[in-house]
Amino acid sequence: QSALTQPASVSGSPGQSITISCTGTSSDVGGHDSVSWYQQYPDSAPQVIVYDVYKRPSGVSNRFSGSKSGNTASLTISGLLPDDECHYYCCSYTSTSTWVFGGGTKLTVL
Amino acid sequence: QLVQSGAEVKKPGAAVKVSCEVSGYKFTDYFMHWVRQSPGKGPEWMGLIDPEEGETIFAEKFQGRVTLIADTSADTVHMELNSLAGEDTAMYYCALGGATLMDGFDIWGQGTMVTVSS
């Protein structure tokens, strides 16, 4: 199972919106609505910010939103804050009942 | 809450066992996943176990090299990885899944650092 494809880095200014893509295949992202997004700060475990493509756990800001089209899932962060600067990872269920992560995207808030 | 065992240093070729003790929910109700993260790299899903049935599913990369065991008497899942090599140096996490295989994992242990070095 190959890792999902994410851009290595994205950047934006405070207050702007950015979108991170996550491209897989019809066997993972395109075939299931079990796509999650994780936020990870240095020396901390990943924390889920979106699950089941677009759902947000309680306590997660509505500035984070998820969507999916075909084999590509997307995470949009609106109203960028300096504190949003960290790594973001997508993760998808697959048709072999396994899970696969994306390679990760480093968000820089300029 | 998921509490993992402490850091380990192992020699190449050895095996390592990492434990994950759960509290605050019924141990057998949810799948438990294992994820590792090498320094400077993204997370990598290793496998999962159904603590009630003991059934496991592994990523192809880890088939035959990793074992997951659920100890229902201690509400603990053990992960054993054998034939260690330098590339296995990583932080290993247990992560709580849902009641079905398609449910993601939203609560993670604190992580266990495994260092493989001669």
Tab-separated table of C-alpha atoms in Angstrom:
chain	number	residue	atom	x	y	z
A	1	GLN	CA	0.000	0.000	0.000
A	2	SER	CA	1.644	3.252	-1.111
A	3	ALA	CA	1.489	6.355	1.025
A	4	LEU	CA	-1.062	8.973	0.102
A	5	THR	CA	0.376	11.980	-1.733
A	6	GLN	CA	0.481	15.355	-0.015
A	7	PRO	CA	2.440	18.483	-0.914
A	8	ALA	CA	5.580	18.681	1.176
A	9	SER	CA	4.879	22.252	2.201
A	10	VAL	CA	2.326	25.020	1.982
A	11	SER	CA	2.403	28.545	3.310
A	12	GLY	CA	0.064	31.433	3.938
A	13	SER	CA	-0.222	34.718	5.777
A	14	PRO	CA	-2.233	35.233	8.944
A	15	GLY	CA	-5.920	35.558	8.136
A	16	GLN	CA	-5.624	33.835	4.783
A	17	SER	CA	-6.982	30.412	3.821
A	18	ILE	CA	-4.936	27.476	2.597
A	19	THR	CA	-5.842	24.043	1.280
A	20	ILE	CA	-3.815	20.854	1.620
A	21	SER	CA	-4.537	18.043	-0.807
A	22	CYS	CA	-4.263	14.318	-0.198
A	23	THR	CA	-4.329	12.101	-3.276
A	24	GLY	CA	-4.826	8.370	-3.201
A	25	THR	CA	-6.605	5.797	-5.310
A	26	SER	CA	-10.019	4.225	-5.666
A	27	SER	CA	-8.852	1.602	-3.153
A	28	ASP	CA	-8.428	4.102	-0.363
A	29	VAL	CA	-9.468	7.786	-0.488
A	30	GLY	CA	-11.775	7.358	-3.474
A	31	GLY	CA	-13.422	4.196	-2.220
A	32	HIS	CA	-14.220	5.079	1.377
A	33	ASP	CA	-15.396	8.021	3.456
A	34	SER	CA	-13.010	7.148	6.274
A	35	VAL	CA	-10.470	9.895	5.723
A	36	SER	CA	-8.944	11.675	8.687
A	37	TRP	CA	-6.635	14.632	9.074
A	38	TYR	CA	-4.100	14.997	11.886
A	39	GLN	CA	-2.223	17.980	13.206
A	40	GLN	CA	1.171	17.372	14.780
A	41	TYR	CA	3.405	19.711	16.704
A	42	PRO	CA	7.061	18.838	17.438
A	43	ASP	CA	7.531	16.204	20.131
A	44	SER	CA	3.799	15.537	20.385
A	45	ALA	CA	1.518	12.788	19.162
A	46	PRO	CA	-0.714	13.550	16.177
A	47	GLN	CA	-4.157	14.907	17.036
A	48	VAL	CA	-7.201	14.367	14.855
A	49	ILE	CA	-8.828	17.535	13.534
A	50	VAL	CA	-11.102	16.024	10.870
A	51	TYR	CA	-12.510	12.503	10.526
A	52	ASP	CA	-14.891	10.771	8.107
A	53	VAL	CA	-13.842	13.293	5.428
A	54	TYR	CA	-15.502	16.384	6.917
A	55	LYS	CA	-16.499	15.784	10.564
A	56	ARG	CA	-14.784	17.674	13.371
A	57	PRO	CA	-14.211	16.313	16.874
A	58	SER	CA	-15.669	18.464	19.629
A	59	GLY	CA	-13.324	21.260	20.552
A	60	VAL	CA	-11.747	21.568	17.113
A	61	SER	CA	-12.140	24.997	15.551
A	62	ASN	CA	-14.533	25.387	12.632
A	63	ARG	CA	-11.638	27.058	10.811
A	64	PHE	CA	-10.665	23.501	9.857
A	65	SER	CA	-12.797	21.850	7.196
A	66	GLY	CA	-12.470	18.700	5.127
A	67	SER	CA	-13.818	17.595	1.781
A	68	LYS	CA	-13.292	14.959	-0.874
A	69	SER	CA	-13.616	14.707	-4.624
A	70	GLY	CA	-12.812	11.455	-6.363
A	71	ASN	CA	-9.471	10.128	-5.141
A	72	THR	CA	-8.425	13.406	-3.541
A	73	ALA	CA	-9.282	14.643	-0.067
A	74	SER	CA	-8.630	18.199	1.031
A	75	LEU	CA	-8.129	20.069	4.281
A	76	THR	CA	-8.871	23.777	4.295
A	77	ILE	CA	-7.735	26.044	7.104
A	78	SER	CA	-9.329	29.470	7.083
A	79	GLY	CA	-8.318	32.536	9.046
A	80	LEU	CA	-4.748	31.283	9.458
A	81	LEU	CA	-3.186	31.809	12.852
A	82	PRO	CA	0.514	31.609	13.722
A	83	ASP	CA	-0.346	28.677	15.995
A	84	ASP	CA	-1.514	26.665	12.954
A	85	GLU	CA	2.117	26.276	11.900
A	86	CYS	CA	2.959	22.574	12.214
A	87	HIS	CA	2.703	19.339	10.208
A	88	TYR	CA	-0.554	17.965	8.796
A	89	TYR	CA	-1.172	14.361	7.794
A	90	CYS	CA	-4.086	12.687	6.032
A	91	CYS	CA	-4.994	9.080	6.671
A	92	SER	CA	-7.406	6.775	4.878
A	93	TYR	CA	-9.015	3.399	5.343
A	94	THR	CA	-8.316	1.004	2.471
A	95	SER	CA	-10.116	-1.803	0.707
A	96	THR	CA	-7.826	-4.370	2.390
A	97	SER	CA	-9.048	-3.236	5.833
A	98	THR	CA	-5.759	-1.486	6.496
A	99	TRP	CA	-4.989	2.208	6.916
A	100	VAL	CA	-2.499	4.399	5.097
A	101	PHE	CA	-1.071	7.831	5.916
A	102	GLY	CA	0.018	10.622	3.669
A	103	GLY	CA	3.614	11.784	3.642
A	104	GLY	CA	2.721	14.969	5.494
A	105	THR	CA	2.606	18.692	4.769
A	106	LYS	CA	4.506	21.362	6.652
A	107	LEU	CA	2.404	24.487	7.011
A	108	THR	CA	4.293	27.741	7.408
A	109	VAL	CA	2.426	30.848	8.516
A	110	LEU	CA	4.398	33.760	7.124
B	1	GLN	CA	-6.497	7.097	28.375
B	2	LEU	CA	-3.679	5.079	26.859
B	3	VAL	CA	-0.423	4.711	28.785
B	4	GLN	CA	2.546	3.102	27.081
B	5	SER	CA	5.655	1.462	28.442
B	6	GLY	CA	8.983	3.233	28.568
B	7	ALA	CA	11.707	3.822	26.020
B	8	GLU	CA	13.768	0.901	24.774
B	9	VAL	CA	17.249	0.509	23.298
B	10	LYS	CA	17.825	-2.690	21.354
B	11	LYS	CA	20.562	-4.222	19.251
B	12	PRO	CA	20.024	-5.182	15.603
B	13	GLY	CA	18.375	-8.564	15.281
B	14	ALA	CA	16.699	-8.366	18.669
B	15	ALA	CA	12.991	-8.036	19.435
B	16	VAL	CA	11.169	-5.309	21.311
B	17	LYS	CA	7.894	-5.431	23.202
B	18	VAL	CA	5.847	-2.293	23.817
B	19	SER	CA	2.776	-2.240	26.028
B	20	CYS	CA	-0.275	-0.022	25.995
B	21	GLU	CA	-2.533	-0.010	29.049
B	22	VAL	CA	-5.984	1.426	28.632
B	23	SER	CA	-8.371	2.989	31.110
B	24	GLY	CA	-11.642	4.868	31.031
B	25	TYR	CA	-13.540	2.605	28.659
B	26	LYS	CA	-14.392	-1.033	28.139
B	27	PHE	CA	-11.229	-2.608	26.758
B	28	THR	CA	-12.985	-5.046	24.439
B	29	ASP	CA	-15.293	-2.501	22.817
B	30	TYR	CA	-12.844	-0.872	20.418
B	31	PHE	CA	-10.064	-1.786	18.015
B	32	MET	CA	-6.523	-0.796	18.950
B	33	HIS	CA	-4.161	0.441	16.265
B	34	TRP	CA	-0.385	0.733	16.263
B	35	VAL	CA	1.417	3.480	14.389
B	36	ARG	CA	5.099	4.278	14.242
B	37	GLN	CA	6.929	7.422	13.272
B	38	SER	CA	10.604	7.480	12.355
B	39	PRO	CA	12.545	10.652	13.201
B	40	GLY	CA	11.643	13.413	10.760
B	41	LYS	CA	9.151	11.224	8.900
B	42	GLY	CA	5.384	10.860	8.755
B	43	PRO	CA	3.355	8.314	10.696
B	44	GLU	CA	3.180	4.770	9.381
B	45	TRP	CA	0.262	2.474	10.189
B	46	MET	CA	1.430	-0.929	11.384
B	47	GLY	CA	-1.648	-2.898	12.292
B	48	LEU	CA	-4.605	-3.336	14.590
B	49	ILE	CA	-6.127	-5.819	16.985
B	50	ASP	CA	-9.677	-6.582	18.037
B	51	PRO	CA	-9.157	-7.011	21.802
B	52	GLU	CA	-12.315	-9.058	22.164
B	53	GLU	CA	-11.591	-11.658	19.485
B	54	GLY	CA	-7.824	-11.318	19.348
B	55	GLU	CA	-7.961	-10.987	15.570
B	56	THR	CA	-5.301	-8.878	13.923
B	57	ILE	CA	-4.688	-7.098	10.626
B	58	PHE	CA	-1.252	-5.855	9.607
B	59	ALA	CA	0.197	-3.634	6.946
B	60	GLU	CA	1.896	-5.796	4.338
B	61	LYS	CA	5.262	-4.323	5.289
B	62	PHE	CA	5.022	-5.720	8.836
B	63	GLN	CA	3.405	-9.088	8.118
B	64	GLY	CA	5.327	-11.856	9.857
B	65	ARG	CA	7.458	-9.478	11.915
B	66	VAL	CA	4.976	-7.935	14.318
B	67	THR	CA	2.703	-9.556	16.871
B	68	LEU	CA	-0.198	-7.949	18.715
B	69	ILE	CA	-1.663	-9.537	21.816
B	70	ALA	CA	-4.564	-8.308	23.925
B	71	ASP	CA	-4.448	-9.171	27.614
B	72	THR	CA	-8.035	-8.736	28.748
B	73	SER	CA	-7.130	-9.437	32.383
B	74	ALA	CA	-4.923	-6.340	32.424
B	75	ASP	CA	-6.647	-4.161	29.809
B	76	THR	CA	-3.333	-4.036	27.973
B	77	VAL	CA	-2.270	-4.539	24.377
B	78	HIS	CA	1.282	-5.724	23.704
B	79	MET	CA	3.106	-5.076	20.444
B	80	GLU	CA	6.196	-7.145	19.674
B	81	LEU	CA	8.432	-6.371	16.726
B	82	ASN	CA	11.245	-8.781	15.945
B	83	SER	CA	14.350	-8.877	13.751
B	84	LEU	CA	15.012	-5.234	14.504
B	85	ALA	CA	17.153	-3.100	12.199
B	86	GLY	CA	18.265	0.525	12.321
B	87	GLU	CA	15.279	1.537	10.203
B	88	ASP	CA	13.015	0.429	13.043
B	89	THR	CA	14.262	3.278	15.216
B	90	ALA	CA	11.053	5.231	15.753
B	91	MET	CA	8.396	6.426	18.119
B	92	TYR	CA	5.757	3.757	18.470
B	93	TYR	CA	2.184	4.731	19.342
B	94	CYS	CA	-0.936	2.835	20.242
B	95	ALA	CA	-4.102	4.592	19.118
B	96	LEU	CA	-7.691	3.886	20.016
B	97	GLY	CA	-9.954	3.009	17.122
B	98	GLY	CA	-13.695	2.644	17.016
B	99	ALA	CA	-16.180	-0.170	17.123
B	100	THR	CA	-15.696	-0.924	13.426
B	101	LEU	CA	-12.631	-1.337	11.225
B	102	MET	CA	-13.562	1.797	9.304
B	103	ASP	CA	-13.520	4.027	12.349
B	104	GLY	CA	-10.442	6.194	12.619
B	105	PHE	CA	-8.235	6.507	15.682
B	106	ASP	CA	-8.575	9.636	17.747
B	107	ILE	CA	-6.895	8.959	21.099
B	108	TRP	CA	-3.197	8.197	21.102
B	109	GLY	CA	-0.804	6.966	23.720
B	110	GLN	CA	2.140	9.128	24.684
B	111	GLY	CA	4.461	7.137	22.468
B	112	THR	CA	7.381	4.798	23.170
B	113	MET	CA	10.757	5.581	21.654
B	114	VAL	CA	12.552	2.496	20.350
B	115	THR	CA	16.179	2.939	19.375
B	116	VAL	CA	17.994	0.212	17.479
B	117	SER	CA	21.742	0.551	17.706
B	118	SER	CA	24.735	-1.712	17.917
